[in-house]
Amino acid sequence: MAHTPCLRVLYDDQHQWLYAQWYGRLNEAVAKEGCALLLEHQRAQRTTKLLNDNILITHPWAEGISWGAREWLPAMATAGLRYLAWVYSPHLLSRMVFDQSQLDVVFPMAAAFDDVAQAVEWLQNQQPEVGAALSSRQW
């Protein structure tokens, strides 16, 4: 497991995906630090799936979603990410910005959910590509 002031990252060995739990007050610095940590773990783990849980965010960085769609998601896809399950934060603005930003994102495949259980079910139904490198290393 690894963490920053606003993010906890772990590898779910049972499901073979990364789990990211964001919490607290986000700003540009902590959001980019968290995204860099996720990218580092994605490059090391080479999993095809990410469960991105935003339920515990108390104050989102609204521009972060657009920045992530433009810069961070392409890097994650290059590192092997194929499926992103996004659990909405309770903030309406964050939900609207995420939905709008996804209109331009083709890859990785992303789906948004109101709760973690729905996200888990969706991710479990996504099949990794044949020959995708999956590891069982944990942090």
Coordinates of C-alpha atoms in Angstrom, one line a residue, residues 11-67:
Y11 CA -3.2 -3.6 -5.4
D12 CA -6.2 -5.9 -5.0
D13 CA -4.6 -9.3 -5.5
Q14 CA -7.9 -11.1 -5.6
H15 CA -9.2 -9.0 -8.5
Q16 CA -5.8 -8.1 -10.0
W17 CA -6.5 -4.3 -10.2
L18 CA -5.4 -1.1 -8.6
Y19 CA -7.7 0.5 -6.0
A20 CA -7.3 4.2 -5.5
Q21 CA -9.2 5.9 -2.6
W22 CA -9.1 9.7 -2.8
Y23 CA -10.1 11.6 0.3
G24 CA -10.1 15.1 1.9
R25 CA -9.5 18.4 0.2
L26 CA -7.9 18.2 -3.3
N27 CA -5.9 20.9 -5.0
E28 CA -3.6 20.9 -8.0
A29 CA -0.5 19.9 -6.1
V30 CA -2.0 16.9 -4.1
A31 CA -4.0 15.7 -7.1
K32 CA -1.0 15.7 -9.4
E33 CA 1.1 14.0 -6.7
G34 CA -1.6 11.3 -6.3
C35 CA -1.9 10.8 -10.1
A36 CA 1.9 10.5 -10.3
L37 CA 1.8 7.8 -7.6
L38 CA -0.9 5.9 -9.4
L39 CA 1.0 6.1 -12.7
E40 CA 4.1 4.8 -10.9
H41 CA 2.1 1.8 -9.6
Q42 CA 0.5 1.2 -12.9
R43 CA 3.9 1.1 -14.6
A44 CA 5.1 -1.4 -12.1
Q45 CA 2.0 -3.5 -11.9
R46 CA 0.8 -3.4 -15.5
T47 CA -2.8 -4.2 -14.5
T48 CA -5.5 -3.5 -17.0
K49 CA -8.0 -2.2 -14.4
L50 CA -8.3 0.7 -12.0
L51 CA -11.1 1.2 -9.4
N52 CA -10.9 5.0 -8.7
D53 CA -13.0 5.7 -5.5
N54 CA -13.8 9.4 -5.0
I55 CA -16.6 9.1 -2.3
L56 CA -14.5 10.5 0.5
I57 CA -13.4 13.7 -1.3
T58 CA -14.5 16.7 0.8
H59 CA -13.5 19.4 -1.8
P60 CA -12.6 18.5 -5.4
W61 CA -10.1 20.2 -7.6
A62 CA -12.5 20.8 -10.5
E63 CA -9.9 21.4 -13.2
G64 CA -8.2 18.1 -12.1
I65 CA -10.7 15.9 -14.0
S66 CA -10.1 17.8 -17.3
W67 CA -6.3 17.7 -16.7

